[in-house]
Short mmCIF file of N, CA, C and O in Angstrom, two decimals:
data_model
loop_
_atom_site.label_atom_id
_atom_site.label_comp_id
_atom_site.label_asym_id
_atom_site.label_seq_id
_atom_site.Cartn_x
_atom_site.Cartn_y
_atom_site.Cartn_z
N UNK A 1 79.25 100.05 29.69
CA UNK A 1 77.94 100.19 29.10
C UNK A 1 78.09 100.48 27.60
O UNK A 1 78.87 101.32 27.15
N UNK A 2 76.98 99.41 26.61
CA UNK A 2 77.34 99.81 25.22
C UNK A 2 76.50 101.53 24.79
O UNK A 2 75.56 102.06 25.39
N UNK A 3 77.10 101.92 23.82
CA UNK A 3 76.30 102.77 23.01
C UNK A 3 75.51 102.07 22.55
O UNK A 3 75.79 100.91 22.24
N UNK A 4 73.93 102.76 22.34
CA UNK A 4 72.89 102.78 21.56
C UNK A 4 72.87 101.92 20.45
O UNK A 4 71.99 101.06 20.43
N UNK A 5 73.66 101.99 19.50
CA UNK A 5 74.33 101.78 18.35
C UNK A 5 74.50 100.43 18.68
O UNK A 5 73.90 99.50 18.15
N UNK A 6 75.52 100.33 19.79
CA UNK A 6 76.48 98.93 19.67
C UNK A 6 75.11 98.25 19.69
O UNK A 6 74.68 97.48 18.84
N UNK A 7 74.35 98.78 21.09
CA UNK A 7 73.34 97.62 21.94
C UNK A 7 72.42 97.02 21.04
O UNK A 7 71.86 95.94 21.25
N UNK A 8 72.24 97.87 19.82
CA UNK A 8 70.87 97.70 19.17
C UNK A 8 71.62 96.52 17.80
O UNK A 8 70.93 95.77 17.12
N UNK A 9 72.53 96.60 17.74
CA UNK A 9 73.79 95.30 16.89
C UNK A 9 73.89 94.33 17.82
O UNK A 9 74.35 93.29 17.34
N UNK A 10 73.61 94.26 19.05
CA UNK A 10 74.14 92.88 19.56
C UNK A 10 72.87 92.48 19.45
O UNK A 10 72.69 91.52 18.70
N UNK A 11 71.70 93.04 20.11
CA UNK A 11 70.52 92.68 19.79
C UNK A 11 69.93 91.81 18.43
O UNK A 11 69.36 90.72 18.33
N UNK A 12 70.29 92.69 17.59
CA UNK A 12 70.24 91.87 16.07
C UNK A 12 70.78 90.73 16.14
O UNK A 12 70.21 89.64 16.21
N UNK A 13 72.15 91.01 16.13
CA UNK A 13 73.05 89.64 16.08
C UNK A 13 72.89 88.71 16.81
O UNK A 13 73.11 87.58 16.36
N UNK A 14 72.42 88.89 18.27
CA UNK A 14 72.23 87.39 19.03
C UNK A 14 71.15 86.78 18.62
O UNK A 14 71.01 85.87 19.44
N UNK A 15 70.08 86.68 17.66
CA UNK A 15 69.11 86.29 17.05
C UNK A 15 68.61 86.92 15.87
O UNK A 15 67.45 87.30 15.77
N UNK A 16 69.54 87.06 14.89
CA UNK A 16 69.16 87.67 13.80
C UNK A 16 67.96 87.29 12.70
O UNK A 16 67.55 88.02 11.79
N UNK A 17 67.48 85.74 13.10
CA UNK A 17 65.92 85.28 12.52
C UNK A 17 64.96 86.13 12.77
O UNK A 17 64.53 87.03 12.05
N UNK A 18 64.54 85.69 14.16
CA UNK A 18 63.68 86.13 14.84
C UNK A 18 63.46 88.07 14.87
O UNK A 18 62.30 88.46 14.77
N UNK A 19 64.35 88.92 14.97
CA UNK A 19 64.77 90.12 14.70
C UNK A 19 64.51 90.73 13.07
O UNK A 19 63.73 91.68 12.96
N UNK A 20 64.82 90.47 12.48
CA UNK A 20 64.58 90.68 10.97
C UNK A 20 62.88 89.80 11.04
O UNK A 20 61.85 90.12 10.46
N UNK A 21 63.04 89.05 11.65
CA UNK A 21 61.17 88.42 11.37
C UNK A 21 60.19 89.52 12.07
O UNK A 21 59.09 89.69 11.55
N UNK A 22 60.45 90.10 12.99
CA UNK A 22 59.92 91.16 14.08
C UNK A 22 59.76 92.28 12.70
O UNK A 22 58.71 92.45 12.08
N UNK A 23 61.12 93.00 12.43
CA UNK A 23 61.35 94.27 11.55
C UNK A 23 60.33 93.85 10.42
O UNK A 23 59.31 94.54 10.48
N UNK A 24 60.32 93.15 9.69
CA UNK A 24 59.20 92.74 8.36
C UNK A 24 57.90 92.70 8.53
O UNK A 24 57.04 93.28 7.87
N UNK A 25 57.78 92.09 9.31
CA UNK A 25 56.06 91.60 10.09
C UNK A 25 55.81 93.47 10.25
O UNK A 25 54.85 93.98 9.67
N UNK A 26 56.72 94.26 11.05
CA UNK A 26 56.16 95.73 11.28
C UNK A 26 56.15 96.37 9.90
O UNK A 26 55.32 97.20 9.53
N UNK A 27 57.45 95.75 8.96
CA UNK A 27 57.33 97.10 7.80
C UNK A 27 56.55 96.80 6.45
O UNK A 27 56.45 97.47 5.41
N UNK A 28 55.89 95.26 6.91
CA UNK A 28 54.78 94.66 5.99
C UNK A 28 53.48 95.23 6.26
O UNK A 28 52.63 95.48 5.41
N UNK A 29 53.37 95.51 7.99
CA UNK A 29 51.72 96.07 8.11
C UNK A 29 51.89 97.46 7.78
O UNK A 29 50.82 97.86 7.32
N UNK A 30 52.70 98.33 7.80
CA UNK A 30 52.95 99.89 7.58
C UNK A 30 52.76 99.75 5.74
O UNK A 30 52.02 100.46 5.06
N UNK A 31 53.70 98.59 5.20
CA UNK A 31 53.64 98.71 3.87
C UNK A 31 52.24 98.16 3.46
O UNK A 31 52.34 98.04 2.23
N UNK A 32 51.02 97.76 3.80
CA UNK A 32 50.23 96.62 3.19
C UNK A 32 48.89 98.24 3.74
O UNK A 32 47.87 98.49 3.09
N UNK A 33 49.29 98.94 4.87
CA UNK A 33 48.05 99.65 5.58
C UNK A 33 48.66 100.72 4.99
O UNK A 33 49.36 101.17 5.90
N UNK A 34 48.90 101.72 3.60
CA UNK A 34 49.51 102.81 3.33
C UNK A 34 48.38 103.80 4.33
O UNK A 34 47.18 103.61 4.54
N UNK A 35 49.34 104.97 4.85
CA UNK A 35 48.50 106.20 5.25
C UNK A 35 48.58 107.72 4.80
O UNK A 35 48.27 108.70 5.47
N UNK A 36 49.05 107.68 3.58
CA UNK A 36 49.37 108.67 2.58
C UNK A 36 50.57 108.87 2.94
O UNK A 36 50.96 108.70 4.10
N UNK A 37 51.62 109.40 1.55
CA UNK A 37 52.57 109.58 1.31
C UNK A 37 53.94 110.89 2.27
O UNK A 37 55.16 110.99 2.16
N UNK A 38 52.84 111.70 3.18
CA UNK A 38 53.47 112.28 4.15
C UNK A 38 53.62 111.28 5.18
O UNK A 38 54.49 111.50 6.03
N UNK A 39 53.17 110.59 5.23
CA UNK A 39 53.12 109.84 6.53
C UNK A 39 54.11 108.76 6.38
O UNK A 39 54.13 108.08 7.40
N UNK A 40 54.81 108.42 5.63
CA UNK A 40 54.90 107.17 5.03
C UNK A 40 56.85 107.05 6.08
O UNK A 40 57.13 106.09 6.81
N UNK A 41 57.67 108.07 5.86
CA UNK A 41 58.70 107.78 6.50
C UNK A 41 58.62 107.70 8.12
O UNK A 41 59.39 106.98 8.74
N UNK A 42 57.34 108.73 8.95
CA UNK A 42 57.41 109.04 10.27
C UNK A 42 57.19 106.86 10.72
O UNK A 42 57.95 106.29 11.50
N UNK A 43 55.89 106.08 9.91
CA UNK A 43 55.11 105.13 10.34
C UNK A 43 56.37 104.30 10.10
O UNK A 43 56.72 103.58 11.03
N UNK A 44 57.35 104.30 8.58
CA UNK A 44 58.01 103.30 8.68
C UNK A 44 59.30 103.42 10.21
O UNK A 44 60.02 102.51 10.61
N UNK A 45 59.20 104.77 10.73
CA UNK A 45 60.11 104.33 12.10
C UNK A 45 59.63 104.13 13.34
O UNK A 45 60.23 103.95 14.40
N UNK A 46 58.28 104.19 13.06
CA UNK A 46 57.68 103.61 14.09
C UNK A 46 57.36 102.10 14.38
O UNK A 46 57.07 101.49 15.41
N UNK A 47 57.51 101.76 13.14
CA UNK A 47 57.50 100.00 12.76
C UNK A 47 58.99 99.46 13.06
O UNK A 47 59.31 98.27 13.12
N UNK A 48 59.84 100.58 13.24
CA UNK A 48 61.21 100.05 13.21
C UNK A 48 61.19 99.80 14.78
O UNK A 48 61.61 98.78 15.33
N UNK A 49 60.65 100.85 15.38
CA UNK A 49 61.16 101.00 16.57
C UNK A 49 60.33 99.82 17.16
O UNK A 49 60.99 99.06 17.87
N UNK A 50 58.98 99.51 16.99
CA UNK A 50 58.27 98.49 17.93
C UNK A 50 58.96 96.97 17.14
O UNK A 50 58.82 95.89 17.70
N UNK A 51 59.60 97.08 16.01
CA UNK A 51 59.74 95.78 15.81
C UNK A 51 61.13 95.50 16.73
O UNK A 51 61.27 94.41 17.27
N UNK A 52 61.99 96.41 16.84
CA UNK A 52 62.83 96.46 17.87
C UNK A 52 62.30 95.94 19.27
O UNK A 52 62.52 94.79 19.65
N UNK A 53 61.47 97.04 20.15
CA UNK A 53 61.20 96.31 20.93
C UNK A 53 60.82 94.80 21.52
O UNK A 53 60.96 94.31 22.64
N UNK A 54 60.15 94.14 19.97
CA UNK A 54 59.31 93.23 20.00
C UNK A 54 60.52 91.75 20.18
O UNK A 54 60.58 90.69 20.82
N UNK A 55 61.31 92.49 19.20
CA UNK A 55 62.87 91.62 19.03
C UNK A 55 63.51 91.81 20.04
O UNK A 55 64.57 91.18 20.04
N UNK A 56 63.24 92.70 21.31
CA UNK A 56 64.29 92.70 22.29
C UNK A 56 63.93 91.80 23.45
O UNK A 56 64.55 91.11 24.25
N UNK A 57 62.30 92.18 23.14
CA UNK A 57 61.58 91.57 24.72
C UNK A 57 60.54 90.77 24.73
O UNK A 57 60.42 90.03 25.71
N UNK A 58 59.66 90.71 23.80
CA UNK A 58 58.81 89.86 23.96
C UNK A 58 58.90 88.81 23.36
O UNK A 58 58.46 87.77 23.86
N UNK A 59 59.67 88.82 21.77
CA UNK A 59 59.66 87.26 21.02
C UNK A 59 60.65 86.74 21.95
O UNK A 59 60.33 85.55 21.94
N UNK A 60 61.35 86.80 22.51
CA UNK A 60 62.71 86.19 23.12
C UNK A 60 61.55 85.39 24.49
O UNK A 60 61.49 84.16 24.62
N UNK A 61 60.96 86.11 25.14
CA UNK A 61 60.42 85.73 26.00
C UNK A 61 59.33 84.36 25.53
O UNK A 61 59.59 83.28 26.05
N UNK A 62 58.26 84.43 24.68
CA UNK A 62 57.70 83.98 24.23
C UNK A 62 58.59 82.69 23.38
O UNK A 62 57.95 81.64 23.48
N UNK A 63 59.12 82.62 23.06
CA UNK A 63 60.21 81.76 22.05
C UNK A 63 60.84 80.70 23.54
O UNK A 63 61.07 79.50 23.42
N UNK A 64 61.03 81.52 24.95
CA UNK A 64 61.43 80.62 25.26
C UNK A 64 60.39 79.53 26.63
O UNK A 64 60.58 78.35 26.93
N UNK A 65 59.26 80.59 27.23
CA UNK A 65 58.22 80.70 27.77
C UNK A 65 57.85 78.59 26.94
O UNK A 65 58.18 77.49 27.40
N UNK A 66 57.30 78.87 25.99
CA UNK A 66 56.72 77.64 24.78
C UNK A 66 57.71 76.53 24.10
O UNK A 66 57.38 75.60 23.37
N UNK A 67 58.85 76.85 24.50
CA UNK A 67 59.88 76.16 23.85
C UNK A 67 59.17 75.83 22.36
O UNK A 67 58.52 74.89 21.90
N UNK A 68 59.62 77.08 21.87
CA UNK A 68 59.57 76.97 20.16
C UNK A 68 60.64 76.67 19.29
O UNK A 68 61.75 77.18 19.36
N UNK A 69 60.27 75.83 18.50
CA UNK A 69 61.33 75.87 17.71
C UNK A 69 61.96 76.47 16.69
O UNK A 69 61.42 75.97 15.70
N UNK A 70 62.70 77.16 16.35
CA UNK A 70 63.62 77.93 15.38
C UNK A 70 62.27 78.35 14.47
O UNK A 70 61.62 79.37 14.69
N UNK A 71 62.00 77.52 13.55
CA UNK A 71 60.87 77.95 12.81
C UNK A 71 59.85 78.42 12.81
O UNK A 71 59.29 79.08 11.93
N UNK A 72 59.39 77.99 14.26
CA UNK A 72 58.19 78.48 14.99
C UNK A 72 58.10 79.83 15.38
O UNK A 72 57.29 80.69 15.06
N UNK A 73 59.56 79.87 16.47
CA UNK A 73 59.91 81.30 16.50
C UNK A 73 59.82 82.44 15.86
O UNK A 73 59.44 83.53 16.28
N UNK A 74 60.23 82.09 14.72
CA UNK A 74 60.46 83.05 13.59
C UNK A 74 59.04 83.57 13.04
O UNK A 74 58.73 84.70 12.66
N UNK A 75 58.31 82.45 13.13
CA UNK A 75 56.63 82.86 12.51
C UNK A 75 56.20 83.35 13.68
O UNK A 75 55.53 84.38 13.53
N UNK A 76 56.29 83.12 14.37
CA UNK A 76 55.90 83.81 15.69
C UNK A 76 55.99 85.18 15.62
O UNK A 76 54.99 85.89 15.63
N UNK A 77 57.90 85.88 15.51
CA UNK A 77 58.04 87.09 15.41
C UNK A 77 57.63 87.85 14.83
O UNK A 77 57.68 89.03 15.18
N UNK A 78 56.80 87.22 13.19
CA UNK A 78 56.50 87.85 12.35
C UNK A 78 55.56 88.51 12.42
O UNK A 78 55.39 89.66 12.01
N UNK A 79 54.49 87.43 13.25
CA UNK A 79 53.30 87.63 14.10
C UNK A 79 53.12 88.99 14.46
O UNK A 79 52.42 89.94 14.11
N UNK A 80 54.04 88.72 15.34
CA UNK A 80 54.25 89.59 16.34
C UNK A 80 54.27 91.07 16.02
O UNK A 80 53.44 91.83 16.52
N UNK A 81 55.26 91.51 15.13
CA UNK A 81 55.63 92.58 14.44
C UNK A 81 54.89 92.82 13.86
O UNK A 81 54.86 94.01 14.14
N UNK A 82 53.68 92.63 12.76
CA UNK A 82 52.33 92.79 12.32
C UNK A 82 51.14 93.19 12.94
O UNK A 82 50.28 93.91 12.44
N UNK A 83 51.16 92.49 14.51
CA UNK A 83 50.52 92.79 15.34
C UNK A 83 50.51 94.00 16.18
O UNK A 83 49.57 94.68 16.59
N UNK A 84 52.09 94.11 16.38
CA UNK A 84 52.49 95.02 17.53
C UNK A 84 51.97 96.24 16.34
O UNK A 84 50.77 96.50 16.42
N UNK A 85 52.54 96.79 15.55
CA UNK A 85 52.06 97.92 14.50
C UNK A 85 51.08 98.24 14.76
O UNK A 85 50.62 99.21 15.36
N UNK A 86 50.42 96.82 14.01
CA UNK A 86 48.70 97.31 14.68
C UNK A 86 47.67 97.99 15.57
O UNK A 86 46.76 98.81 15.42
N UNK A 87 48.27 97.20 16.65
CA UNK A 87 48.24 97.79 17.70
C UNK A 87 47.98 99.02 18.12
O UNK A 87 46.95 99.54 18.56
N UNK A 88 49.30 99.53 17.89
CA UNK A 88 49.95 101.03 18.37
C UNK A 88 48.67 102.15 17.15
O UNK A 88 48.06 103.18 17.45
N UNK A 89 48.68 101.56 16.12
CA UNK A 89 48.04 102.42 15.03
C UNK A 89 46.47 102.63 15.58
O UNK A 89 45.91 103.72 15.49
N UNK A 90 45.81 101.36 16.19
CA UNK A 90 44.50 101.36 17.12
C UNK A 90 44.92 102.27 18.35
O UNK A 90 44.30 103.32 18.51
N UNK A 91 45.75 101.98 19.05
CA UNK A 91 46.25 103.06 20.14
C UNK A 91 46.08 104.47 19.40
O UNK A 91 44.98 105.01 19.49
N UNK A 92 47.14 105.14 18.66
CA UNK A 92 47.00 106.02 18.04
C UNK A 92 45.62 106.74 18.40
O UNK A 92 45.35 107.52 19.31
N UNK A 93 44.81 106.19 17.30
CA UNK A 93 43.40 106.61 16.74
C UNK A 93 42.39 106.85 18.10
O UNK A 93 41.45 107.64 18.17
N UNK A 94 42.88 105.90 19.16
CA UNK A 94 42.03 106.03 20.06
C UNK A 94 42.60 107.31 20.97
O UNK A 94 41.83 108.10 21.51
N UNK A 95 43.75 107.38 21.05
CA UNK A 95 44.17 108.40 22.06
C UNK A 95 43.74 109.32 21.02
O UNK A 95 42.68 109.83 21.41
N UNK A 96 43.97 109.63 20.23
CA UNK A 96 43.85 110.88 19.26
C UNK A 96 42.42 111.54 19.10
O UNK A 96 42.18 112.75 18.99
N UNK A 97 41.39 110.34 19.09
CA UNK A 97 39.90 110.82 19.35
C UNK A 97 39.26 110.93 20.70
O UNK A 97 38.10 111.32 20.86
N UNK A 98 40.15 110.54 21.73
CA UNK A 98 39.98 111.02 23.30
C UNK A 98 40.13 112.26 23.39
O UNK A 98 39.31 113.17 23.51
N UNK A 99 41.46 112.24 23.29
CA UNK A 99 41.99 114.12 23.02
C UNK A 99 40.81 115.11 22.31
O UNK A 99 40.32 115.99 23.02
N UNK A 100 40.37 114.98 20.93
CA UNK A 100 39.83 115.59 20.83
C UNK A 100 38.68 116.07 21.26
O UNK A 100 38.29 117.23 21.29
N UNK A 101 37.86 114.47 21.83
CA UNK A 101 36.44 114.77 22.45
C UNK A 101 37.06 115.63 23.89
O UNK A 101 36.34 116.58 24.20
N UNK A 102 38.13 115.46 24.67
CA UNK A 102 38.29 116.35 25.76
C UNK A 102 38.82 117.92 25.51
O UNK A 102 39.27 118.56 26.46
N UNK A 103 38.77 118.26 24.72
CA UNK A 103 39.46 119.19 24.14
C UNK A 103 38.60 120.17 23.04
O UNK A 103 38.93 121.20 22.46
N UNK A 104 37.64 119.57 23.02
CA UNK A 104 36.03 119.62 22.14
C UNK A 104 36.30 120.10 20.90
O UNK A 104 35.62 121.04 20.48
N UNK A 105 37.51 119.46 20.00
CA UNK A 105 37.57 119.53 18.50
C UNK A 105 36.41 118.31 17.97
O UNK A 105 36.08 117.27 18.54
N UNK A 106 35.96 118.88 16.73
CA UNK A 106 35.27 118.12 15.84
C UNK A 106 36.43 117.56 14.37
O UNK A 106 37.06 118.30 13.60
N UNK A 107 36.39 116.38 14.38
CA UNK A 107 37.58 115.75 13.45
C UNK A 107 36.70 114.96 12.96
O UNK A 107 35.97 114.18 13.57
N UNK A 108 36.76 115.17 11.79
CA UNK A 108 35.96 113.89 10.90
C UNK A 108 36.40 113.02 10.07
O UNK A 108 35.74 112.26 9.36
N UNK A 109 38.25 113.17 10.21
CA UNK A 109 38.50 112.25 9.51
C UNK A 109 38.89 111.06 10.31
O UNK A 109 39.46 110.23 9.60
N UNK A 110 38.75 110.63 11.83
CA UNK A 110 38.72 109.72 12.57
C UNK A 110 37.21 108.74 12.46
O UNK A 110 36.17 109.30 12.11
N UNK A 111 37.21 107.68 12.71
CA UNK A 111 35.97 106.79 12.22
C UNK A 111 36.37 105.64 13.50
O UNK A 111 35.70 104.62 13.65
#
């Protein structure tokens, strides 16, 4: 069994387009959606980590699901990684204003 480390290098390396297209697409929507300057290292590893995922399991799937081609792929991942961010940041906001309405805080900086 690899270490962490190794696994997350072979990962890269067996498709290093598509992978670096995943990582950008996440650290373009973190970089393009700033959420103030405390926030700024926790979001960029959270973009790391889903662009990871995105590069482990779903562009691979999708890339081969459509038979895409190399180029396609790659815009695809980018997609993807822009999206997936997104996502999670809508997740976020929503779990975060559940919590509070169950929990009966008043937060007004949620919208």
């Amino acid at each position: 069994m690899l270490p962490p480390v190794e696994k997350a290098l072979t990962v890269f390396f067996e498709d290093p387009e598509s992978s670096i297209a995943c990582f950008s697409g996440s650290i373009t929507e973190s970089l393009t959606h700033p959420r103030g300057l405390k926030k700024v290292v926790p979001y960029l590893i959270k973009a790391s980590i889903v662009g990871y995922l995105l590069a482990t399991f779903v562009s691979p799937a999708i890339e081969e699901r459509f038979k895409l081609t190399k180029n396609e792929a790659v815009a695809t991942s980018f997609i993807l990684g822009y999206a997936g961010i997104r996502i999670l940041a809508a997740a976020e906001r929503i779990a975060d204003r559940e919590l509070n309405k169950r929990l009966g805080r008043k937060d007004d900086n949620l919208s």
